[in-house]
CSV table of N, CA and C and ligand atoms in Angstrom, one decimal:
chain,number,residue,atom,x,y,z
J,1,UNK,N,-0.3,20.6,13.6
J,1,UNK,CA,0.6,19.4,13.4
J,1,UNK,C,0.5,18.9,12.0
J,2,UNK,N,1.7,18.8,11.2
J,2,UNK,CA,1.8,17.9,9.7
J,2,UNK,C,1.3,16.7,9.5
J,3,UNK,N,0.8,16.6,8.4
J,3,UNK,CA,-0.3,15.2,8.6
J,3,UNK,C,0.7,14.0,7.8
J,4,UNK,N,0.7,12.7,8.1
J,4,UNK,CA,1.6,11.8,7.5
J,4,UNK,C,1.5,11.7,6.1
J,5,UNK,N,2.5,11.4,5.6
J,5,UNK,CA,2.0,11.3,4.3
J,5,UNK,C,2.4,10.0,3.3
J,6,UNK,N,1.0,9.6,2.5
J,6,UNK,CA,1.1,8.3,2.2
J,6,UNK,C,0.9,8.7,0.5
J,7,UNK,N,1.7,7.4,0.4
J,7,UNK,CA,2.7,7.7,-1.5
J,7,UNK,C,1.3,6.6,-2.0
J,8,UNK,N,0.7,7.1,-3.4
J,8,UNK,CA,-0.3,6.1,-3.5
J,8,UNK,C,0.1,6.0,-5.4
J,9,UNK,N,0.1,4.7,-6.0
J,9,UNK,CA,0.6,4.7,-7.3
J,9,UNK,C,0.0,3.8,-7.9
J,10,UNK,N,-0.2,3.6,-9.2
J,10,UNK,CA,-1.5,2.1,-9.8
J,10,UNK,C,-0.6,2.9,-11.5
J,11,UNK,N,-0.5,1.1,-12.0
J,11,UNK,CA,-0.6,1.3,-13.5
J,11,UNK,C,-1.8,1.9,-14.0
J,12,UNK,N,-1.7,1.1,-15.5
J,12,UNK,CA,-3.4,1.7,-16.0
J,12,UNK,C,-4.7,0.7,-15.2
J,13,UNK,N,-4.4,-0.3,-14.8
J,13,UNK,CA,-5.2,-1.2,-14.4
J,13,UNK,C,-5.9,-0.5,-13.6
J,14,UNK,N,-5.3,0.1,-12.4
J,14,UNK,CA,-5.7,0.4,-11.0
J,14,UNK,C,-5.9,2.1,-11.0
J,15,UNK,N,-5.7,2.4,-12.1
J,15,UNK,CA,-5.6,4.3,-12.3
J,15,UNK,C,-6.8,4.7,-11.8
J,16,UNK,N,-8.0,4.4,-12.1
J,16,UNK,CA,-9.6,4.6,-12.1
J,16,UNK,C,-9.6,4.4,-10.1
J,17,UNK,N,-9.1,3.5,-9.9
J,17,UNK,CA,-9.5,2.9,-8.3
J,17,UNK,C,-8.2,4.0,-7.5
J,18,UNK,N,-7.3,4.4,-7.8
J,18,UNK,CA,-6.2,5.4,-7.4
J,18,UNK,C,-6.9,6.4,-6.9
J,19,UNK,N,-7.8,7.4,-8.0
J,19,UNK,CA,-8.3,8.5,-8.2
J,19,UNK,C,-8.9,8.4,-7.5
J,20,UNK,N,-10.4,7.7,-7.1
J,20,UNK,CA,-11.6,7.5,-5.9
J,20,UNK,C,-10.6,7.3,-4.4
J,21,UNK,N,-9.7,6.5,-4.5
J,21,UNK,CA,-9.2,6.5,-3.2
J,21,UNK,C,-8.5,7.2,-2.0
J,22,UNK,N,-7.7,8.4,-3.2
J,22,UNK,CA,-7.0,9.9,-2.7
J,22,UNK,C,-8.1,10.6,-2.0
J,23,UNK,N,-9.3,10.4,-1.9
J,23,UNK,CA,-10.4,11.1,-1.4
J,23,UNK,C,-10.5,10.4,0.0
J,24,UNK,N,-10.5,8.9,0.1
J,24,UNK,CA,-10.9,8.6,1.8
J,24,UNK,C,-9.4,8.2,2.1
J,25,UNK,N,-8.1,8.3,1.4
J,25,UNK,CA,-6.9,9.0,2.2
J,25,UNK,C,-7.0,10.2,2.9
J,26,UNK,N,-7.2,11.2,2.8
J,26,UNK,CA,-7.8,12.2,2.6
J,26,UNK,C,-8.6,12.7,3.8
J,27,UNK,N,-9.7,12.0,3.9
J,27,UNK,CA,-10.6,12.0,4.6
J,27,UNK,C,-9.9,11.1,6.3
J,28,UNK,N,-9.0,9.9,6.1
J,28,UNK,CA,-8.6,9.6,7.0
J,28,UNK,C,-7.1,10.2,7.7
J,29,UNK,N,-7.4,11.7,7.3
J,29,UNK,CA,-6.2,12.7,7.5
J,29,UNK,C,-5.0,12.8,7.3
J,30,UNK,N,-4.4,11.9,6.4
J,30,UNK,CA,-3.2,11.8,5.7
J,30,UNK,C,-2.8,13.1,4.4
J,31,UNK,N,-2.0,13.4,4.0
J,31,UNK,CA,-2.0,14.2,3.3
J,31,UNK,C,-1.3,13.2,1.8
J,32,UNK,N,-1.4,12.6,0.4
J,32,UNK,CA,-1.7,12.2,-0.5
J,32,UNK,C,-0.4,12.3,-1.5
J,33,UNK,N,0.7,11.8,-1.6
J,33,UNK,CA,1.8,11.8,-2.5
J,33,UNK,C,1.2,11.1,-3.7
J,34,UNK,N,1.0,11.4,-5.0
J,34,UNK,CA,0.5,10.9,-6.0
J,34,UNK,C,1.8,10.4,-7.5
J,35,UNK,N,2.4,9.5,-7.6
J,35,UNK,CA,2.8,9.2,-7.8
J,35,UNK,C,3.0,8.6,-9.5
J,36,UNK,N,1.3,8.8,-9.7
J,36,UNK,CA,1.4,8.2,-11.0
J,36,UNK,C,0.2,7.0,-10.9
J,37,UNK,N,0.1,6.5,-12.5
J,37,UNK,CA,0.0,7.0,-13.6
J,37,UNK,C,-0.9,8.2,-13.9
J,38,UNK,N,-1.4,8.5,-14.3
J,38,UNK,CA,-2.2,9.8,-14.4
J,38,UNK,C,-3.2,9.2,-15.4
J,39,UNK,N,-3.3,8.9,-15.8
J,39,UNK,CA,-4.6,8.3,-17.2
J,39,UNK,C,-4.6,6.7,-17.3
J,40,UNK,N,-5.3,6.5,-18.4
J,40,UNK,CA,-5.6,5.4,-18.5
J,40,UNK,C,-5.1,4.6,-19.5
J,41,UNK,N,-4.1,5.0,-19.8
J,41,UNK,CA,-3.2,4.5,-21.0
J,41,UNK,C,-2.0,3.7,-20.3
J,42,UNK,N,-1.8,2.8,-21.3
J,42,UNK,CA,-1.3,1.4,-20.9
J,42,UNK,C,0.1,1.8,-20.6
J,43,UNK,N,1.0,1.6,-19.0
J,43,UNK,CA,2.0,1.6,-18.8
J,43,UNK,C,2.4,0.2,-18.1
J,44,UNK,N,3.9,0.3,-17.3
J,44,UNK,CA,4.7,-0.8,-16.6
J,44,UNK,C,4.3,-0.8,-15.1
J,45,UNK,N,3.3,-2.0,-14.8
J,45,UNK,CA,3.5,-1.5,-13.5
J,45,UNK,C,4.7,-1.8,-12.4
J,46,UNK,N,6.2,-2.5,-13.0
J,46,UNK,CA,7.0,-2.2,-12.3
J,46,UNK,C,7.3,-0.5,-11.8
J,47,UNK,N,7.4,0.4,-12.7
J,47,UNK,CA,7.8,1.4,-12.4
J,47,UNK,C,7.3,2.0,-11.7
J,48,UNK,N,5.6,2.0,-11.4
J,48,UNK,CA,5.2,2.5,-10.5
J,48,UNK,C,5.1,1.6,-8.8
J,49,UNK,N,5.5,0.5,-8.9
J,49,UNK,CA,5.7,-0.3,-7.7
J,49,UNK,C,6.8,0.2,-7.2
J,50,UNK,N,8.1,0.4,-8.2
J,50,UNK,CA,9.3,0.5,-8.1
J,50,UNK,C,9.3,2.5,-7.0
J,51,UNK,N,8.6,2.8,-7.7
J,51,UNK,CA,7.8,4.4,-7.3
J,51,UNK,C,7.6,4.6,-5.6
J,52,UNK,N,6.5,3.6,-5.9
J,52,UNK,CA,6.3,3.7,-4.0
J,52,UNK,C,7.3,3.1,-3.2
J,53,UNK,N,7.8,2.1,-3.6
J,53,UNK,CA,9.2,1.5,-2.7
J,53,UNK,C,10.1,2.2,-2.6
J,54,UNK,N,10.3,3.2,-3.4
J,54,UNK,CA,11.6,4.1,-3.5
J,54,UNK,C,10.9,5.6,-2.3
J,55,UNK,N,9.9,5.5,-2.4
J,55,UNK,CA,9.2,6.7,-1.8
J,55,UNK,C,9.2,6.2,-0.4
J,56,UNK,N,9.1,5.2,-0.1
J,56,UNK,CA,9.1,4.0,1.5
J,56,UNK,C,10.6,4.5,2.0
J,57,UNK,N,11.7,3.5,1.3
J,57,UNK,CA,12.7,3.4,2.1
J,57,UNK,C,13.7,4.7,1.8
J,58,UNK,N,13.1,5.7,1.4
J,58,UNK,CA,13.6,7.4,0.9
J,58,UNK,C,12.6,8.1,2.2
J,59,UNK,N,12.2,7.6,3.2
J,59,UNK,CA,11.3,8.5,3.7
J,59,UNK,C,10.6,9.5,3.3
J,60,UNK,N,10.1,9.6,2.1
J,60,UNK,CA,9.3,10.4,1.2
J,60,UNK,C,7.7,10.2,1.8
J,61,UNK,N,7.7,9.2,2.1
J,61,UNK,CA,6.5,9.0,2.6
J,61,UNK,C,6.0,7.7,3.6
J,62,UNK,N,5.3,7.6,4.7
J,62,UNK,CA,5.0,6.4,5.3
J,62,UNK,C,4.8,5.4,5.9
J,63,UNK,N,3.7,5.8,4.7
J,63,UNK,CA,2.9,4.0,3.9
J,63,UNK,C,2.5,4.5,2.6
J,64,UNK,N,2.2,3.5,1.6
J,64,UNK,CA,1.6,3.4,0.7
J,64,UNK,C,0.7,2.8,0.2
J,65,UNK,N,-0.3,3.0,-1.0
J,65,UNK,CA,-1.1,2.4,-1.3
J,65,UNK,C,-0.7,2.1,-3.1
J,66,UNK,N,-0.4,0.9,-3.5
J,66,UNK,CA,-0.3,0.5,-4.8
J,66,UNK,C,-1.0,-0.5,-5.1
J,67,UNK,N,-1.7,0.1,-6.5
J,67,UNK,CA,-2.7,-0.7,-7.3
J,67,UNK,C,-2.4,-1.0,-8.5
J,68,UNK,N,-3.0,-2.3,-9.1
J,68,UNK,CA,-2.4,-2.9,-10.0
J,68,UNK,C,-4.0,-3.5,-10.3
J,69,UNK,N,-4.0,-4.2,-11.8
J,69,UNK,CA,-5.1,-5.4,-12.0
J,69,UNK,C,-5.3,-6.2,-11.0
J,70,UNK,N,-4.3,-6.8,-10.4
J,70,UNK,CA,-4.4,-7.8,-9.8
J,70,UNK,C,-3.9,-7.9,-8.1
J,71,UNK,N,-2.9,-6.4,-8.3
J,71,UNK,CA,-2.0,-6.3,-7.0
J,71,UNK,C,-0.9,-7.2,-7.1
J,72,UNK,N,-1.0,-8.1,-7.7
J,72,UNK,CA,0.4,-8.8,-7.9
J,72,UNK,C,1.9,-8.2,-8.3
J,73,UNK,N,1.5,-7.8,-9.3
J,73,UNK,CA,2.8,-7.5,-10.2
J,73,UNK,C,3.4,-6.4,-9.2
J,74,UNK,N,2.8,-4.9,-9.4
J,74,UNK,CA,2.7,-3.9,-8.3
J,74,UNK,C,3.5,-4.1,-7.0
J,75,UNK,N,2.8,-4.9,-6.2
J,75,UNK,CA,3.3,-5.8,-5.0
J,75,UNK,C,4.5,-6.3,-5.1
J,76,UNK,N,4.9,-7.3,-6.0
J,76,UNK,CA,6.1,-7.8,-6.0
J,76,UNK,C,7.3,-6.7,-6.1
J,77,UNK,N,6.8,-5.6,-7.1
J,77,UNK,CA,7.9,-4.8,-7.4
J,77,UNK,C,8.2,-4.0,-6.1
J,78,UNK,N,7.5,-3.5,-5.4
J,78,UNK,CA,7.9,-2.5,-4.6
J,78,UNK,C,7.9,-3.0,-3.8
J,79,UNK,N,8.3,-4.4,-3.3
J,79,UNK,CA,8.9,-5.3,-2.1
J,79,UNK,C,10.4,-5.6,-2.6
J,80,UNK,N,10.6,-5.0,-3.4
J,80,UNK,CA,12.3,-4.9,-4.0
J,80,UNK,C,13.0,-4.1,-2.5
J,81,UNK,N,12.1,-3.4,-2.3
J,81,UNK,CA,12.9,-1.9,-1.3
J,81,UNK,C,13.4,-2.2,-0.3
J,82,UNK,N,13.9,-1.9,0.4
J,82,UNK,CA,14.3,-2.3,1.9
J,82,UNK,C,13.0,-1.7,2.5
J,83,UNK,N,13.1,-2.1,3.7
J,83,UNK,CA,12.4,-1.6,4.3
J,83,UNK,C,10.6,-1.5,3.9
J,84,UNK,N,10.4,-1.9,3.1
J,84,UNK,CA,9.1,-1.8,2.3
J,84,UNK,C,8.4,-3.4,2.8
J,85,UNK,N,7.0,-3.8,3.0
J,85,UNK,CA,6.6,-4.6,3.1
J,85,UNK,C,5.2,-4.3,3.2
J,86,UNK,N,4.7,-4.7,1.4
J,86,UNK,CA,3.7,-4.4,1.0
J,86,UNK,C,2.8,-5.7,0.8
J,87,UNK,N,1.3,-5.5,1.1
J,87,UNK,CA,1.0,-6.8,1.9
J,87,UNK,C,-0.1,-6.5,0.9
J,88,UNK,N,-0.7,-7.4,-0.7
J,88,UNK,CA,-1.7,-7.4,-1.0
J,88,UNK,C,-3.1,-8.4,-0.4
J,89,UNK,N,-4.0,-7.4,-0.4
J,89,UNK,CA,-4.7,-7.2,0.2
J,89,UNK,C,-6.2,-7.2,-0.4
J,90,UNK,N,-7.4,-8.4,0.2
J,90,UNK,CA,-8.5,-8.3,-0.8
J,90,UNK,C,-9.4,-8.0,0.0
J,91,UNK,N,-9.8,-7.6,1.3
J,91,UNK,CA,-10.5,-6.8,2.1
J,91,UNK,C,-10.6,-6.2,3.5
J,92,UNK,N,-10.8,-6.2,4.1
J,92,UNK,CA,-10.6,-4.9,5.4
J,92,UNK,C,-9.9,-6.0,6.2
J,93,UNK,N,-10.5,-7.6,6.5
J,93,UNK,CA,-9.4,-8.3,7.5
J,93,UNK,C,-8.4,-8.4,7.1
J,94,UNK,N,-8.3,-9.0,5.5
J,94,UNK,CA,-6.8,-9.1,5.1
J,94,UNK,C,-6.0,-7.7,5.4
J,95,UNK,N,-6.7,-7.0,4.9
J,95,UNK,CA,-5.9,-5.4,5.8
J,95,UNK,C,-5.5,-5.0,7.3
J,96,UNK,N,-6.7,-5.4,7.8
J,96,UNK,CA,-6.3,-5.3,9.2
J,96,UNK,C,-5.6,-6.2,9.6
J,97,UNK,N,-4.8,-7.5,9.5
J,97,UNK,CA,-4.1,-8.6,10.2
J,97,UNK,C,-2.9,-8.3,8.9
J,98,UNK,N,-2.6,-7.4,8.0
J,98,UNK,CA,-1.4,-7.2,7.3
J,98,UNK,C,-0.7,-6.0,8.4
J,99,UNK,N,-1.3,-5.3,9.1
J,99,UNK,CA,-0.6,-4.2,10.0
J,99,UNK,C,-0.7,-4.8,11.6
J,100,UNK,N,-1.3,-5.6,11.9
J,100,UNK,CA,-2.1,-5.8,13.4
J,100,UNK,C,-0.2,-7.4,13.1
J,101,UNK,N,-0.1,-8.2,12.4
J,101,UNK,CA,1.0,-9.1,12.4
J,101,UNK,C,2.0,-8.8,11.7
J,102,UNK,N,2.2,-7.9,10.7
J,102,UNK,CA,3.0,-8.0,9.5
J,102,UNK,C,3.4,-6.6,9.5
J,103,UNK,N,3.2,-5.9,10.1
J,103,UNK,CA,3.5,-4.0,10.2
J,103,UNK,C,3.2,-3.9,8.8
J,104,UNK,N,2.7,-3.8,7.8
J,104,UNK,CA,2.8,-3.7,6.2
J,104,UNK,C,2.7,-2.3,6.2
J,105,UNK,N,3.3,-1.4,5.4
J,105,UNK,CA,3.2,0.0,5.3
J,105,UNK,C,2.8,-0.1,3.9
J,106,UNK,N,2.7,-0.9,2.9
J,106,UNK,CA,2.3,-0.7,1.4
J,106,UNK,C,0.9,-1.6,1.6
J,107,UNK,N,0.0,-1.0,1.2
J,107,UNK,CA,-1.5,-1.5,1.3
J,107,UNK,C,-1.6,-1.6,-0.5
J,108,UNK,N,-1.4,-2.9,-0.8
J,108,UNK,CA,-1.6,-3.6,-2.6
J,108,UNK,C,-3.1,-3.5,-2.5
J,109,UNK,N,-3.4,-3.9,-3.8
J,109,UNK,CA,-4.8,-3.4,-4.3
J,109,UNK,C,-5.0,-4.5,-5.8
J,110,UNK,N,-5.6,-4.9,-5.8
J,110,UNK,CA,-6.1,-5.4,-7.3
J,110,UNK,C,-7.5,-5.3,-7.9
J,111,UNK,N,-7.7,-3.8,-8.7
J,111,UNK,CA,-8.5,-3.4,-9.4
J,111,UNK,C,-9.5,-4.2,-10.2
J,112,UNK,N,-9.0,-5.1,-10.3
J,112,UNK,CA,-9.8,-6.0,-11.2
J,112,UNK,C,-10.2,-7.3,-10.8
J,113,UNK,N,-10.0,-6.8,-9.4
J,113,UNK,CA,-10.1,-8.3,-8.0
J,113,UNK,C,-11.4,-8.1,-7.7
J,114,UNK,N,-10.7,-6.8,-6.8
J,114,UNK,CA,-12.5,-6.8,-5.8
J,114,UNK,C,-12.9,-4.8,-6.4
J,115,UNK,N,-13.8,-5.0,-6.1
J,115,UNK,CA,-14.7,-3.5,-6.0
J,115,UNK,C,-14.4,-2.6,-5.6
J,116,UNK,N,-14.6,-0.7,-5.4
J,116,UNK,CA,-14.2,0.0,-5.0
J,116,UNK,C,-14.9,0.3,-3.6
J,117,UNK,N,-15.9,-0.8,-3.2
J,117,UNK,CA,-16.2,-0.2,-1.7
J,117,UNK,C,-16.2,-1.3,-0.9
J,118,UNK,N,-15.5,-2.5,-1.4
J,118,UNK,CA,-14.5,-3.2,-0.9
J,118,UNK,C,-13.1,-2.8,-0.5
J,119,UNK,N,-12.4,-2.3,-1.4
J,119,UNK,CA,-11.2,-1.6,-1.9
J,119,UNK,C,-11.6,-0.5,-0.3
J,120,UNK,N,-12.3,0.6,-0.4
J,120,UNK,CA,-12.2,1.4,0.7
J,120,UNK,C,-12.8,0.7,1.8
J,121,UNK,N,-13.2,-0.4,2.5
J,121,UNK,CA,-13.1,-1.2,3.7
J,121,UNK,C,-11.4,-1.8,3.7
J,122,UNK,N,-10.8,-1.9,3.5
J,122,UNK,CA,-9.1,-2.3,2.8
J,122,UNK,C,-8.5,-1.2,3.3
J,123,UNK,N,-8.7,-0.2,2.9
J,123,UNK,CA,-8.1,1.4,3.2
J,123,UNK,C,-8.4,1.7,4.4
J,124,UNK,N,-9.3,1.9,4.9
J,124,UNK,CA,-9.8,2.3,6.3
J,124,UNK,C,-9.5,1.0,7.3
J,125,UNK,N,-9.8,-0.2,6.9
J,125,UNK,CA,-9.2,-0.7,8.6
J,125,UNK,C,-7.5,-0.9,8.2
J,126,UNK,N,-6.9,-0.3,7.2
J,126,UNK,CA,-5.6,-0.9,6.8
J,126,UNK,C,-4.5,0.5,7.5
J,127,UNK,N,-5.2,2.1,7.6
J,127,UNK,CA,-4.9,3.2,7.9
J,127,UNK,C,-5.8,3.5,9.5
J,128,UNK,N,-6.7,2.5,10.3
J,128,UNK,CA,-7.0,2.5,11.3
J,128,UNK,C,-6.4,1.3,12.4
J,129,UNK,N,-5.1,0.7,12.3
J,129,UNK,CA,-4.8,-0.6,12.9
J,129,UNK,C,-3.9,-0.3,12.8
J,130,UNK,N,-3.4,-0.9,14.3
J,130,UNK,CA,-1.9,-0.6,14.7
J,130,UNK,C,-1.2,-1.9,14.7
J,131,UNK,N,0.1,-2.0,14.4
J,131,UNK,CA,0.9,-3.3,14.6
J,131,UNK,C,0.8,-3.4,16.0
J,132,UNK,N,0.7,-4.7,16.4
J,132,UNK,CA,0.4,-5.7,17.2
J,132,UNK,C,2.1,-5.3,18.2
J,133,UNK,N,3.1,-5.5,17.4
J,133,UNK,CA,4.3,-6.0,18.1
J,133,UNK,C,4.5,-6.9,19.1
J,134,UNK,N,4.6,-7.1,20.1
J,134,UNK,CA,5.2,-8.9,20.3
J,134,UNK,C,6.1,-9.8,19.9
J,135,UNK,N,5.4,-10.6,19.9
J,135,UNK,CA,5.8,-11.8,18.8
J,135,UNK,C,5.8,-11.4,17.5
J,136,UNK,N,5.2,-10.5,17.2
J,136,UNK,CA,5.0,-10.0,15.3
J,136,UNK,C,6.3,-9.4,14.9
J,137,UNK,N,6.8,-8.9,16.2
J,137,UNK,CA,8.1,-8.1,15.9
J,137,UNK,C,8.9,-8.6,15.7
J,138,UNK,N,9.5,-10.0,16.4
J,138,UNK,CA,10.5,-10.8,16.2
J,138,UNK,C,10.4,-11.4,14.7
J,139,UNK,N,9.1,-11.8,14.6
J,139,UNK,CA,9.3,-12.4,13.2
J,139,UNK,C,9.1,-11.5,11.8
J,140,UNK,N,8.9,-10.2,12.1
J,140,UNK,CA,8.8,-9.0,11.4
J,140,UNK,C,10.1,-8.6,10.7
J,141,UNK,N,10.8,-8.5,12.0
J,141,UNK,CA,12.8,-8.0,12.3
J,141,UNK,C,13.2,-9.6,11.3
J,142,UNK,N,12.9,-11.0,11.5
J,142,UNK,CA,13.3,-11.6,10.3
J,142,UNK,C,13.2,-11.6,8.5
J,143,UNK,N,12.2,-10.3,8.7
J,143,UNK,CA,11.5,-10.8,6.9
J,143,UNK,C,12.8,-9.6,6.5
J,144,UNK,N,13.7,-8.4,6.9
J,144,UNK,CA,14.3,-7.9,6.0
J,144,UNK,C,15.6,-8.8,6.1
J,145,UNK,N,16.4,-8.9,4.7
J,145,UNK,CA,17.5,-9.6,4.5
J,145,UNK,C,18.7,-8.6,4.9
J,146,UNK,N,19.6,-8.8,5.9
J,146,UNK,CA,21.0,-7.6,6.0
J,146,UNK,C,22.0,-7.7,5.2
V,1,RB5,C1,-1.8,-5.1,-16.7
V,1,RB5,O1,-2.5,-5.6,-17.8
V,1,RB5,C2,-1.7,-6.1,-15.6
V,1,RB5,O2,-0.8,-7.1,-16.0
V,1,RB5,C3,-1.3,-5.5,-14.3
V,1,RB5,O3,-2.2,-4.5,-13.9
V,1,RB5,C4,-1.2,-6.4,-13.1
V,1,RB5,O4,-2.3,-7.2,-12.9
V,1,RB5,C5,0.1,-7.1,-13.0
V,1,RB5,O5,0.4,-7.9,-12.0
């Protein structure tokens, strides 16, 4: 069976925290769309927000994971997408209740927030939790604009 595949992208901020994290994607059997940046030199993180949102509502992939300094910037951009609803996130609850209420397929990140074994408690209950549906659904089906 093909394993799902999740688009993972970070300016320079979040490049370092990208790299360690492709490994416990990885490990939680997804297979890894890499996206960008590649080093540590100073780019836009619209473009790479803009990256994974375009990879979301292109079925290229998912879910995603985008990292930024702060997850902010990142986050905002690739909630441009349809279909995209990327839920930044500063540890495994806020991860877990972004998919268990909020379906979130883009798992945001801010590098310069919290830690990297923080960051992978984030990843793992954020790629181990299922949307709730219910009630989450109806008000889920409200957050896209038609
Ligand atoms: C880059 O310095 C920084 O602004 C960016 O990583 C992010 O925090 C923006 O929201």
């Amino acid at each position: 069976m093909s394993r799902e595949i999740v688009a993972i992208a970070a300016d320079h901020g979040g490049y370092e925290m990208k790299e360690l994290l492709k490994a416990d994607l990885d490990g939680l059997g997804f297979d890894v769309l890499d996206l960008g940046t590649n080093n540590a030199d100073s780019v836009d993180y619209p473009d790479f927000g803009h990256a994974i949102g375009e990879a979301i509502a292109n079925s290229q992939a998912r879910y995603g994971v985008a990292i930024c300094g702060s997850g902010i910037g990142i986050s905002i951009a690739a909630n441009r997408h349809a279909n995209v609803r990327a839920a930044l996130c500063h540890d495994g609850l806020t991860a877990k209740l972004s998919r268990q209420h909020n379906n979130a397929n883009v798992l945001a990140l801010g590098a310069r927030i919290i830690g990297i074994e923080t960051a992978r408690d984030a990843v793992s209950a954020f790629f181990t939790t299922d949307f709730e549906g219910g009630r989450h659904e109806r008000r889920v089906d409200k957050i896209e604009l038609t």
